[in-house]
Short mmCIF file of C-alpha atoms and ligand atoms in Angstrom, two decimals:
data_model
loop_
_atom_site.label_atom_id
_atom_site.label_comp_id
_atom_site.label_asym_id
_atom_site.label_seq_id
_atom_site.Cartn_x
_atom_site.Cartn_y
_atom_site.Cartn_z
CA UNK M 1179 -23.60 -8.57 6.85
CA UNK M 1180 -23.72 -4.79 6.88
CA UNK M 1181 -20.82 -3.45 8.95
CA UNK M 1182 -20.26 0.19 9.76
CA UNK M 1183 -16.66 1.37 10.35
CA UNK M 1184 -16.46 4.44 12.61
CA UNK M 1185 -13.41 6.51 11.61
CA UNK M 1186 -11.34 6.67 8.41
CA UNK M 1187 -7.78 6.88 9.72
CA UNK M 1188 -5.29 4.14 8.84
CA UNK M 1189 -7.01 1.74 11.27
CA UNK M 1190 -10.54 2.34 9.92
CA UNK M 1191 -9.46 2.15 6.28
CA UNK M 1192 -7.52 -1.11 6.62
CA UNK M 1193 -10.39 -2.57 8.66
CA UNK M 1194 -12.89 -1.51 5.98
CA UNK M 1195 -10.72 -3.12 3.30
CA UNK M 1196 -10.48 -6.50 5.07
CA UNK M 1197 -14.23 -6.54 5.75
CA UNK M 1198 -15.14 -5.55 2.17
CA UNK M 1199 -12.69 -8.12 0.80
CA UNK M 1200 -14.48 -10.77 2.88
CA UNK M 1201 -17.73 -9.83 1.09
CA UNK M 1202 -19.47 -7.68 3.72
CA UNK M 1203 -21.33 -4.47 2.89
CA UNK M 1204 -19.26 -1.76 4.52
CA UNK M 1205 -20.18 1.82 5.46
CA UNK M 1206 -17.32 4.15 6.43
CA UNK M 1207 -18.12 7.27 8.48
CA UNK M 1208 -15.72 10.13 9.22
CA UNK M 1209 -16.10 13.78 10.20
CA UNK M 1210 -13.48 14.94 7.69
CA UNK M 1211 -14.16 15.39 3.98
CA UNK M 1212 -11.20 13.13 3.15
CA UNK M 1213 -9.49 10.16 4.81
CA UNK M 1214 -6.30 9.78 6.90
CA UNK M 1215 -6.53 13.31 8.30
CA UNK M 1216 -5.86 12.95 12.05
CA UNK M 1217 -3.12 10.89 13.75
CA UNK M 1218 -2.45 9.06 10.48
CA UNK M 1219 -1.59 12.21 8.51
CA UNK M 1220 2.11 13.01 9.08
CA UNK M 1221 3.38 10.42 11.55
CA UNK M 1222 6.95 9.19 11.90
CA UNK M 1223 6.63 6.91 8.81
CA UNK M 1224 8.36 4.01 10.58
CA UNK M 1225 7.17 0.47 9.99
CA UNK M 1226 8.84 -0.67 13.13
CA UNK M 1227 8.31 -4.42 13.23
CA UNK M 1228 11.19 -5.28 15.57
CA UNK M 1229 11.04 -2.30 17.97
CA UNK M 1230 7.72 -2.68 19.74
CA UNK M 1231 8.71 -1.92 23.35
CA UNK M 1232 5.84 -0.24 25.23
CA UNK M 1233 6.03 3.25 26.73
CA UNK M 1234 5.17 1.77 30.15
CA UNK M 1235 8.29 0.03 31.47
CA UNK M 1236 10.51 0.01 34.58
CA UNK M 1237 12.97 2.24 32.67
CA UNK M 1238 10.29 4.86 31.86
CA UNK M 1239 9.16 4.79 35.48
CA UNK M 1240 12.70 5.57 36.67
CA UNK M 1241 13.09 8.41 34.17
CA UNK M 1242 9.59 9.83 34.64
CA UNK M 1243 10.43 12.68 37.09
CA UNK M 1244 13.35 13.91 34.94
CA UNK M 1245 11.29 13.52 31.77
CA UNK M 1246 8.42 15.55 33.15
CA UNK M 1247 10.43 18.32 34.82
CA UNK M 1248 12.66 19.49 31.96
CA UNK M 1249 10.98 21.96 29.55
CA UNK M 1250 12.71 20.25 26.60
CA UNK M 1251 11.77 16.75 27.76
CA UNK M 1252 10.15 14.56 25.12
CA UNK M 1253 7.22 13.94 27.49
CA UNK M 1254 4.98 16.42 29.32
CA UNK M 1255 1.72 16.36 31.31
CA UNK M 1256 -0.62 19.35 31.06
CA UNK M 1257 -4.01 17.86 31.67
CA UNK M 1258 -4.72 19.24 35.15
CA UNK M 1259 -6.79 16.94 37.32
CA UNK M 1260 -8.43 15.10 34.45
CA UNK M 1261 -10.23 12.05 35.97
CA UNK M 1262 -9.75 10.15 32.67
CA UNK M 1263 -5.98 10.70 32.93
CA UNK M 1264 -5.93 9.60 36.57
CA UNK M 1265 -7.68 6.28 35.72
CA UNK M 1266 -5.38 5.83 32.74
CA UNK M 1267 -2.28 6.78 34.78
CA UNK M 1268 -2.98 4.16 37.47
CA UNK M 1269 -3.20 1.49 34.78
CA UNK M 1270 -0.02 2.85 33.17
CA UNK M 1271 1.87 2.41 36.46
CA UNK M 1272 0.63 -1.19 36.73
CA UNK M 1273 1.71 -1.83 33.12
CA UNK M 1274 5.30 -0.85 34.05
CA UNK M 1275 5.79 -4.21 35.85
CA UNK M 1276 8.42 -6.36 34.08
CA UNK M 1277 5.94 -9.27 33.59
CA UNK M 1278 3.41 -6.97 31.92
CA UNK M 1279 6.10 -5.53 29.66
CA UNK M 1280 7.22 -9.02 28.57
CA UNK M 1281 3.61 -9.95 27.73
CA UNK M 1282 3.15 -6.78 25.70
CA UNK M 1283 6.37 -7.22 23.74
CA UNK M 1284 5.46 -10.82 22.83
CA UNK M 1285 1.94 -9.83 21.74
CA UNK M 1286 3.14 -6.80 19.76
CA UNK M 1287 5.88 -8.77 17.97
CA UNK M 1288 3.33 -11.34 16.81
CA UNK M 1289 0.92 -8.62 15.65
CA UNK M 1290 3.74 -6.74 13.92
CA UNK M 1291 4.75 -9.88 12.01
CA UNK M 1292 1.15 -10.41 10.89
CA UNK M 1293 0.98 -6.73 9.89
CA UNK M 1294 4.08 -6.98 7.78
CA UNK M 1295 2.68 -9.98 5.89
CA UNK M 1296 -0.67 -8.26 5.39
CA UNK M 1297 0.87 -4.95 4.28
CA UNK M 1298 3.01 -6.79 1.73
CA UNK M 1299 -0.05 -8.68 0.46
CA UNK M 1300 -2.15 -5.51 0.13
CA UNK M 1301 0.64 -3.50 -1.47
CA UNK M 1302 1.31 -6.17 -4.06
CA UNK M 1303 -2.25 -7.26 -4.81
CA UNK M 1304 -3.60 -3.68 -5.04
CA UNK M 1305 -0.50 -2.05 -6.54
CA UNK M 1306 -0.40 0.60 -3.81
CA UNK M 1307 2.29 3.26 -4.04
CA UNK M 1308 3.26 5.09 -0.82
CA UNK M 1309 7.07 5.16 -0.70
CA UNK M 1310 7.39 1.73 0.98
CA UNK M 1311 11.09 0.96 1.32
CA UNK M 1312 13.18 -1.48 3.35
CA UNK M 1313 15.49 1.30 4.50
CA UNK M 1314 16.72 -0.45 7.66
CA UNK M 1315 16.54 1.18 11.08
CA UNK M 1316 19.49 2.45 13.08
CA UNK M 1317 18.80 3.08 16.77
CA UNK M 1318 21.52 5.25 18.31
CA UNK M 1319 22.29 5.33 22.03
CA UNK M 1320 24.11 8.13 23.84
CA UNK M 1321 24.11 6.46 27.27
CA UNK M 1322 26.45 3.50 27.77
CA UNK M 1323 24.01 1.96 30.25
CA UNK M 1324 21.07 2.05 27.83
CA UNK M 1325 23.26 0.71 25.05
CA UNK M 1326 24.37 -2.20 27.24
CA UNK M 1327 20.74 -3.08 28.02
CA UNK M 1328 19.84 -2.91 24.32
CA UNK M 1329 22.88 -5.01 23.46
CA UNK M 1330 21.73 -7.72 25.90
CA UNK M 1331 18.28 -7.79 24.38
CA UNK M 1332 19.75 -8.16 20.87
CA UNK M 1333 21.82 -11.08 22.05
CA UNK M 1334 18.59 -12.63 23.38
CA UNK M 1335 16.37 -11.94 20.32
CA UNK M 1336 18.61 -10.57 17.57
CA UNK M 1337 18.70 -13.62 15.32
CA UNK M 1338 14.95 -13.41 14.84
CA UNK M 1339 15.21 -9.86 13.49
CA UNK M 1340 18.56 -9.80 11.76
CA UNK M 1341 19.95 -7.15 14.12
CA UNK M 1342 23.54 -5.96 14.34
CA UNK M 1343 25.26 -4.22 17.23
CA UNK M 1344 27.44 -1.33 16.00
CA UNK M 1345 30.13 0.81 17.61
CA UNK M 1346 29.77 4.60 17.46
CA UNK M 1347 32.19 4.79 14.50
CA UNK M 1348 30.29 2.03 12.68
CA UNK M 1349 27.00 3.92 13.17
CA UNK M 1350 28.48 7.04 11.56
CA UNK M 1351 30.00 5.05 8.70
CA UNK M 1352 26.67 3.34 8.03
CA UNK M 1353 24.72 6.62 8.08
CA UNK M 1354 26.97 9.44 6.82
CA UNK M 1355 24.08 11.95 7.01
CA UNK M 1356 24.51 11.94 10.81
CA UNK M 1357 26.54 15.00 11.78
CA UNK M 1358 27.65 13.68 15.18
CA UNK M 1359 31.09 12.92 16.61
CA UNK M 1360 31.78 9.34 17.59
CA UNK M 1361 32.37 10.65 21.14
CA UNK M 1362 28.70 11.66 21.38
CA UNK M 1363 27.48 8.09 20.88
CA UNK M 1364 27.75 4.92 22.93
CA UNK M 1365 26.77 2.74 19.96
CA UNK M 1366 23.79 1.58 17.94
CA UNK M 1367 21.61 -1.31 16.86
CA UNK M 1368 20.90 -1.72 13.15
CA UNK M 1369 17.96 -3.76 11.89
CA UNK M 1370 18.28 -4.13 8.12
CA UNK M 1371 14.75 -5.49 7.59
CA UNK M 1372 12.83 -2.49 9.02
CA UNK M 1373 10.76 -0.42 6.59
CA UNK M 1374 9.52 3.13 6.08
CA UNK M 1375 6.43 4.33 4.21
CA UNK M 1376 4.26 7.42 4.01
CA UNK M 1377 1.11 6.63 5.99
CA UNK M 1378 -0.94 9.49 4.46
CA UNK M 1379 -0.05 8.32 0.94
CA UNK M 1380 -1.03 4.76 1.93
CA UNK M 1381 -4.40 6.00 3.24
CA UNK M 1382 -4.98 7.94 -0.01
CA UNK M 1383 -4.02 4.94 -2.20
CA UNK M 1384 -6.20 2.53 -0.20
CA UNK M 1385 -9.11 4.99 -0.33
CA UNK M 1386 -8.95 4.93 -4.16
CA UNK M 1387 -9.18 1.12 -4.09
CA UNK M 1388 -12.04 1.20 -1.57
CA UNK M 1389 -13.91 3.68 -3.77
CA UNK M 1390 -13.72 1.19 -6.65
CA UNK M 1391 -15.67 -1.43 -4.68
CA UNK M 1392 -19.42 -1.65 -5.06
CA UNK M 1393 -19.86 -3.00 -1.49
CA UNK M 1394 -18.37 0.10 0.19
CA UNK M 1395 -20.45 3.16 1.01
CA UNK M 1396 -18.97 6.46 2.23
CA UNK M 1397 -20.27 8.98 4.72
CA UNK M 1398 -17.49 11.57 4.86
CA UNK M 1399 -17.86 15.08 6.23
CA UNK M 1400 -20.20 13.40 8.71
CA UNK M 1401 -19.67 13.84 12.45
CA UNK M 1402 -20.55 10.85 14.62
CA UNK M 1403 -22.78 12.19 17.38
CA UNK M 1404 -23.45 9.09 19.46
CA UNK M 1405 -24.73 5.52 19.77
CA UNK M 1406 -28.36 4.42 19.51
CA UNK M 1407 -29.03 1.36 21.67
CA UNK M 1408 -31.95 -1.01 21.89
CA UNK M 1409 -32.23 -3.94 24.31
CA UNK M 1410 -28.51 -3.86 25.27
CA UNK M 1411 -27.39 -3.77 21.66
CA UNK M 1412 -25.92 -1.04 19.45
CA UNK M 1413 -28.37 -0.82 16.55
CA UNK M 1414 -27.51 2.50 14.91
CA UNK M 1415 -25.27 5.57 15.00
CA UNK M 1416 -26.58 9.08 15.23
CA UNK M 1417 -24.63 11.29 12.81
CA UNK M 1418 -24.79 14.87 11.60
CA UNK M 1419 -26.56 13.48 8.53
CA UNK M 1420 -29.08 11.17 10.21
CA UNK M 1421 -29.04 7.64 11.61
CA UNK M 1422 -26.97 4.80 10.18
CA UNK M 1423 -28.09 1.24 10.94
CA UNK M 1424 -25.92 -1.86 10.58
CA UNK M 1425 -25.54 -5.42 11.88
CA UNK M 1426 -22.20 -4.56 13.49
CA UNK M 1427 -20.10 -1.44 14.14
CA UNK M 1428 -16.31 -1.23 14.42
CA UNK M 1429 -14.89 1.53 16.61
CA UNK M 1430 -11.78 3.06 14.94
CA UNK M 1431 -12.13 6.67 16.09
CA UNK M 1432 -8.56 7.05 17.29
CA UNK M 1433 -8.15 9.46 20.21
CA UNK M 1434 -11.92 10.00 20.55
CA UNK M 1435 -12.70 6.27 20.83
CA UNK M 1436 -12.75 6.59 24.65
CA UNK M 1437 -15.43 9.30 24.57
CA UNK M 1438 -17.58 7.20 22.20
CA UNK M 1439 -17.22 4.19 24.52
CA UNK M 1440 -18.30 6.34 27.48
CA UNK M 1441 -21.45 7.29 25.57
CA UNK M 1442 -22.00 3.55 25.02
CA UNK M 1443 -21.76 2.96 28.78
CA UNK M 1444 -18.35 1.34 29.26
CA UNK M 1445 -14.77 2.40 30.05
CA UNK M 1446 -12.20 2.23 27.28
CA UNK M 1447 -8.70 3.11 28.56
CA UNK M 1448 -7.52 5.14 25.56
CA UNK M 1449 -5.93 8.55 26.21
CA UNK M 1450 -4.58 11.01 23.62
CA UNK M 1451 -0.77 11.24 23.56
CA UNK M 1452 0.12 14.26 21.49
CA UNK M 1453 3.11 14.09 19.17
CA UNK M 1454 4.71 16.37 16.60
CA UNK M 1455 6.48 16.06 13.26
CA UNK M 1456 8.24 18.26 10.74
CA UNK M 1457 9.08 17.34 7.14
CA UNK M 1458 12.13 18.91 5.50
CA UNK M 1459 13.63 18.91 2.06
CA UNK M 1460 17.43 18.88 2.60
CA UNK M 1461 19.24 21.69 0.71
CA UNK M 1462 21.19 20.85 -2.46
CA UNK M 1463 24.52 19.23 -1.59
CA UNK M 1464 23.36 17.98 1.84
CA UNK M 1465 23.93 14.32 2.61
CA UNK M 1466 20.67 12.42 2.14
CA UNK M 1467 19.50 10.22 5.01
CA UNK M 1468 19.52 6.61 3.83
CA UNK M 1469 18.14 4.70 6.80
CA UNK M 1470 15.53 5.46 9.38
CA UNK M 1471 17.19 6.59 12.60
CA UNK M 1472 15.92 6.62 16.18
CA UNK M 1473 17.72 8.80 18.72
CA UNK M 1474 16.92 6.95 21.96
CA UNK M 1475 18.04 9.79 24.24
CA UNK M 1476 15.80 12.35 22.55
CA UNK M 1477 13.05 9.80 21.75
CA UNK M 1478 12.92 11.14 18.18
CA UNK M 1479 12.70 9.31 14.86
CA UNK M 1480 14.11 10.39 11.51
CA UNK M 1481 12.70 8.80 8.34
CA UNK M 1482 13.87 9.17 4.75
CA UNK M 1483 10.80 10.02 2.63
CA UNK M 1484 10.06 11.86 -0.61
CA UNK M 1485 8.24 15.17 -0.96
CA UNK M 1486 7.20 16.51 -4.39
CA UNK M 1487 9.52 13.96 -6.01
CA UNK M 1488 12.58 15.11 -3.97
CA UNK M 1489 14.25 13.34 -1.03
CA UNK M 1490 12.83 14.54 2.29
CA UNK M 1491 13.26 13.78 5.98
CA UNK M 1492 10.44 13.41 8.49
CA UNK M 1493 11.42 14.05 12.11
CA UNK M 1494 8.82 12.98 14.69
CA UNK M 1495 8.40 12.38 18.39
CA UNK M 1496 7.29 14.04 21.67
CA UNK M 1497 4.62 12.60 23.95
CA UNK M 1498 2.40 15.17 25.67
CA UNK M 1499 -0.59 14.28 27.81
CA UNK M 1500 -2.84 17.32 27.29
CA UNK M 1501 -6.42 16.02 26.90
CA UNK M 1502 -7.66 16.56 23.34
CA UNK M 1503 -5.74 19.80 22.75
CA UNK M 1504 -4.64 20.10 19.11
CA UNK M 1505 -2.75 23.41 19.46
CA UNK M 1506 0.53 23.37 17.54
CA UNK M 1507 2.97 24.52 20.24
CA UNK M 1508 5.92 26.37 18.65
CA UNK M 1509 8.27 25.43 21.52
CA UNK M 1510 7.63 21.74 20.93
CA UNK M 1511 8.20 22.19 17.18
CA UNK M 1512 11.51 23.90 18.03
CA UNK M 1513 12.71 20.66 19.67
CA UNK M 1514 12.40 19.01 16.25
CA UNK M 1515 14.03 21.96 14.46
CA UNK M 1516 17.02 21.78 16.81
CA UNK M 1517 17.27 18.02 16.24
CA UNK M 1518 17.43 18.64 12.47
CA UNK M 1519 20.35 21.01 13.00
CA UNK M 1520 22.19 18.87 15.57
CA UNK M 1521 21.85 15.44 13.96
CA UNK M 1522 21.61 16.26 10.26
CA UNK M 1523 23.20 19.71 10.04
CA UNK M 1524 20.05 21.03 8.34
CA UNK M 1525 18.91 24.57 9.11
CA UNK M 1526 15.17 24.01 9.50
CA UNK M 1527 14.21 27.65 8.99
CA UNK M 1528 12.16 27.30 5.79
CA UNK M 1529 9.14 25.17 4.90
CA UNK M 1530 9.07 22.43 7.53
CA UNK M 1531 5.38 21.44 7.43
CA UNK M 1532 4.97 21.37 11.24
CA UNK M 1533 2.22 19.01 12.37
CA UNK M 1534 0.79 17.50 15.53
CA UNK M 1535 -1.46 14.49 16.07
CA UNK M 1536 -3.06 12.61 18.95
CA UNK M 1537 -1.92 9.01 19.33
CA UNK M 1538 -4.77 6.89 20.75
CA UNK M 1539 -2.82 5.26 23.57
CA UNK M 1540 -3.65 2.47 26.02
CA UNK M 1541 -1.79 2.19 29.36
CA UNK M 1542 0.19 -0.88 28.21
CA UNK M 1543 0.63 0.38 24.59
CA UNK M 1544 -1.19 -2.68 23.18
CA UNK M 1545 -4.20 -1.94 20.95
CA UNK M 1546 -7.64 -3.10 22.00
CA UNK M 1547 -9.02 -5.51 19.41
CA UNK M 1548 -12.17 -7.42 20.31
CA UNK M 1549 -15.87 -7.28 21.08
CA UNK M 1550 -16.96 -4.54 23.48
CA UNK M 1551 -19.38 -5.06 26.40
CA UNK M 1552 -22.09 -3.55 24.16
CA UNK M 1553 -23.46 -6.14 21.70
CA UNK M 1554 -22.86 -5.21 18.09
CA UNK M 1555 -19.82 -3.01 18.79
CA UNK M 1556 -16.34 -4.30 17.98
CA UNK M 1557 -13.25 -2.29 19.00
CA UNK M 1558 -10.11 -1.85 16.89
CA UNK M 1559 -8.39 1.14 18.48
CA UNK M 1560 -5.67 2.30 20.89
CA UNK M 1561 -2.61 1.64 18.70
CA UNK M 1562 -0.61 4.47 20.28
CA UNK M 1563 2.89 4.94 18.89
CA UNK M 1564 2.65 2.01 16.47
CA UNK M 1565 -0.66 2.44 14.65
CA UNK M 1566 0.90 2.60 11.20
CA UNK M 1567 3.06 -0.46 11.89
CA UNK M 1568 0.21 -2.52 13.36
CA UNK M 1569 -2.70 -1.37 11.15
CA UNK M 1570 -2.83 -4.17 8.59
CA UNK M 1571 -2.48 -6.98 11.15
CA UNK M 1572 -5.09 -5.41 13.42
CA UNK M 1573 -7.50 -5.15 10.50
CA UNK M 1574 -6.88 -8.82 9.63
CA UNK M 1575 -7.59 -9.86 13.24
CA UNK M 1576 -10.72 -7.69 13.32
CA UNK M 1577 -12.20 -9.20 10.14
CA UNK M 1578 -11.28 -12.74 11.24
CA UNK M 1579 -12.76 -12.26 14.72
CA UNK M 1580 -16.01 -10.84 13.36
CA UNK M 1581 -16.19 -13.93 11.15
CA UNK M 1582 -15.30 -16.14 14.14
CA UNK M 1583 -12.16 -17.47 12.46
CA UNK M 1584 -9.75 -16.90 15.39
CA UNK M 1585 -9.47 -18.77 18.65
CA UNK M 1586 -9.47 -16.88 21.97
CA UNK M 1587 -5.87 -17.93 22.59
CA UNK M 1588 -4.82 -16.03 19.45
CA UNK M 1589 -6.59 -12.83 20.43
CA UNK M 1590 -6.83 -12.61 24.24
CA UNK M 1591 -3.68 -10.44 24.50
CA UNK M 1592 -5.65 -7.62 22.85
CA UNK M 1593 -8.97 -8.08 24.66
CA UNK M 1594 -10.45 -5.10 26.48
CA UNK M 1595 -10.63 -6.98 29.80
CA UNK M 1596 -6.80 -7.14 30.17
CA UNK M 1597 -6.67 -3.30 30.06
CA UNK M 1598 -9.90 -2.05 31.64
C1 FAD L 1069 3.95 12.35 16.00
C2 FAD L 1069 3.51 10.94 15.72
C3 FAD L 1069 4.42 10.05 15.17
C4 FAD L 1069 4.03 8.73 14.92
N1 FAD L 1069 4.92 7.89 14.32
C5 FAD L 1069 4.56 6.61 14.04
C6 FAD L 1069 5.46 5.76 13.37
O1 FAD L 1069 6.56 6.17 12.98
N2 FAD L 1069 5.08 4.46 13.17
C7 FAD L 1069 3.87 3.99 13.59
O2 FAD L 1069 3.61 2.82 13.41
N3 FAD L 1069 2.97 4.82 14.17
C8 FAD L 1069 3.28 6.10 14.41
N4 FAD L 1069 2.39 6.94 15.03
C9 FAD L 1069 1.11 6.40 15.50
C10 FAD L 1069 0.05 6.31 14.41
O3 FAD L 1069 0.12 7.44 13.57
C11 FAD L 1069 -1.34 6.20 15.07
O4 FAD L 1069 -1.33 5.15 16.00
C12 FAD L 1069 -2.40 5.90 14.02
O5 FAD L 1069 -2.39 6.90 13.02
C13 FAD L 1069 -3.78 5.84 14.66
O6 FAD L 1069 -4.70 5.61 13.63
P1 FAD L 1069 -6.26 5.65 13.91
O7 FAD L 1069 -6.92 5.34 12.62
O8 FAD L 1069 -6.59 4.83 15.11
O9 FAD L 1069 -6.55 7.16 14.36
P2 FAD L 1069 -6.73 8.47 13.45
O10 FAD L 1069 -5.77 8.47 12.32
O11 FAD L 1069 -6.71 9.62 14.37
O12 FAD L 1069 -8.17 8.27 12.82
C14 FAD L 1069 -9.34 8.39 13.59
C15 FAD L 1069 -10.43 8.86 12.66
O13 FAD L 1069 -11.67 8.91 13.40
C16 FAD L 1069 -12.36 10.07 13.00
N5 FAD L 1069 -13.24 10.52 14.08
C17 FAD L 1069 -12.94 10.70 15.38
N6 FAD L 1069 -13.98 11.18 16.05
C18 FAD L 1069 -14.99 11.32 15.14
C19 FAD L 1069 -16.35 11.76 15.22
N7 FAD L 1069 -16.89 12.18 16.37
N8 FAD L 1069 -17.07 11.76 14.10
C20 FAD L 1069 -16.57 11.31 12.92
N9 FAD L 1069 -15.30 10.89 12.77
C21 FAD L 1069 -14.52 10.89 13.88
C22 FAD L 1069 -11.26 11.10 12.76
O14 FAD L 1069 -11.73 12.14 11.92
C23 FAD L 1069 -10.15 10.27 12.13
O15 FAD L 1069 -10.19 10.29 10.74
C24 FAD L 1069 2.72 8.28 15.25
C25 FAD L 1069 1.79 9.20 15.76
C26 FAD L 1069 2.17 10.52 15.99
C27 FAD L 1069 1.16 11.50 16.51
#
């Protein structure tokens, strides 16, 4: 079959690989001249297989007013009366119910486990190099109440993920790069098996392998203008360089997937959630971060990476609902700068490579993977905060579903109808 993949971020590229590997003729279209340029470019680098809790939860609901009112809050709404945000917001509130959260966590854990297996397979079989490392993840809590809740959940599920509960002093002993006093922490959870990897480097390495395949065709630097339908079926895509026909199309356009779906005549609840990152090279003599760290109070992640062959730290977070605005707001970047100083004692005055990206986010944080209401169009999009973690498993599911190798019971948790 000829299958056209719309979008060459980490989701489109992994999808294209699985389809090409299965023997299909694949066409990849993207507006940029190279791959992995949008949300996949400088994300938090966490392969977070055990921490998959959705943004929508009873706890978020309780904190929402405080989160939204403080100028330094990690979340902000500046979308005015955007009807798309109102529809999305209503669904978000419904997804905060405890039953919905439990369903999401179970589905995401299964997809994360599949992703880990698939990423390992791809990395080994293709010899991909992108700084993949089992660095372990330390989640630090400043509030005793939040720590107690996390502690309970580790007791319930910890064995599965090899998690340890640590006191404040144990957290600081485990990660000496943290410049905090024990009195500032309530405790932490350490998961030794969690990984980090540079998503942009992965996209670049996978692109090289895709370019070596004779059944993959590229249409880069090519804006997707809209769908061309005939008799209730998607038959072609109108692009800046003419029409592209295929037997099937896979929607992997990240934050603009919702707009494409609208043009196809159906509602896809994916809204852009803007986040920021900075990447620092610690000065000579500074303690090097060894593990990935999540500061639960600030909702920020710190990942040990390499830049130009030297140890580097990526600090990422913030969740702003601002339509498709890609302005790099200096005040939001300053939140990350201050975090570098407070947690790592690094003066982030020099080259910090500030970046922002739009996470394609569904109300319940679960991606949408399945056939759309328009014949011929499959959706693999809406991975929100965990697109890097979930990419390889989502691509596997997509290829298997297109080839009818998965039962509905295996895939219904990601179907569009549960979210729309
Ligand atoms: C600050 C931040 C930190 C993050 N940290 C992590 C993390 O630590 N771990 C994790 O697992 N995930 C993380 N994520 C989430 C993850 O990066 C995203 O979920 C993932 O990159 C989404 O991939 P995607 O391929 O769906 O979208 P994108 O990477 O945005 O790709 C979409 C592609 O579609 C193309 N496209 C869109 N519209 C058109 C058009 N009209 N014509 C042609 N092409 C088009 C774009 O050019 C782009 O290349 C983070 C995200 C952000 C913003």
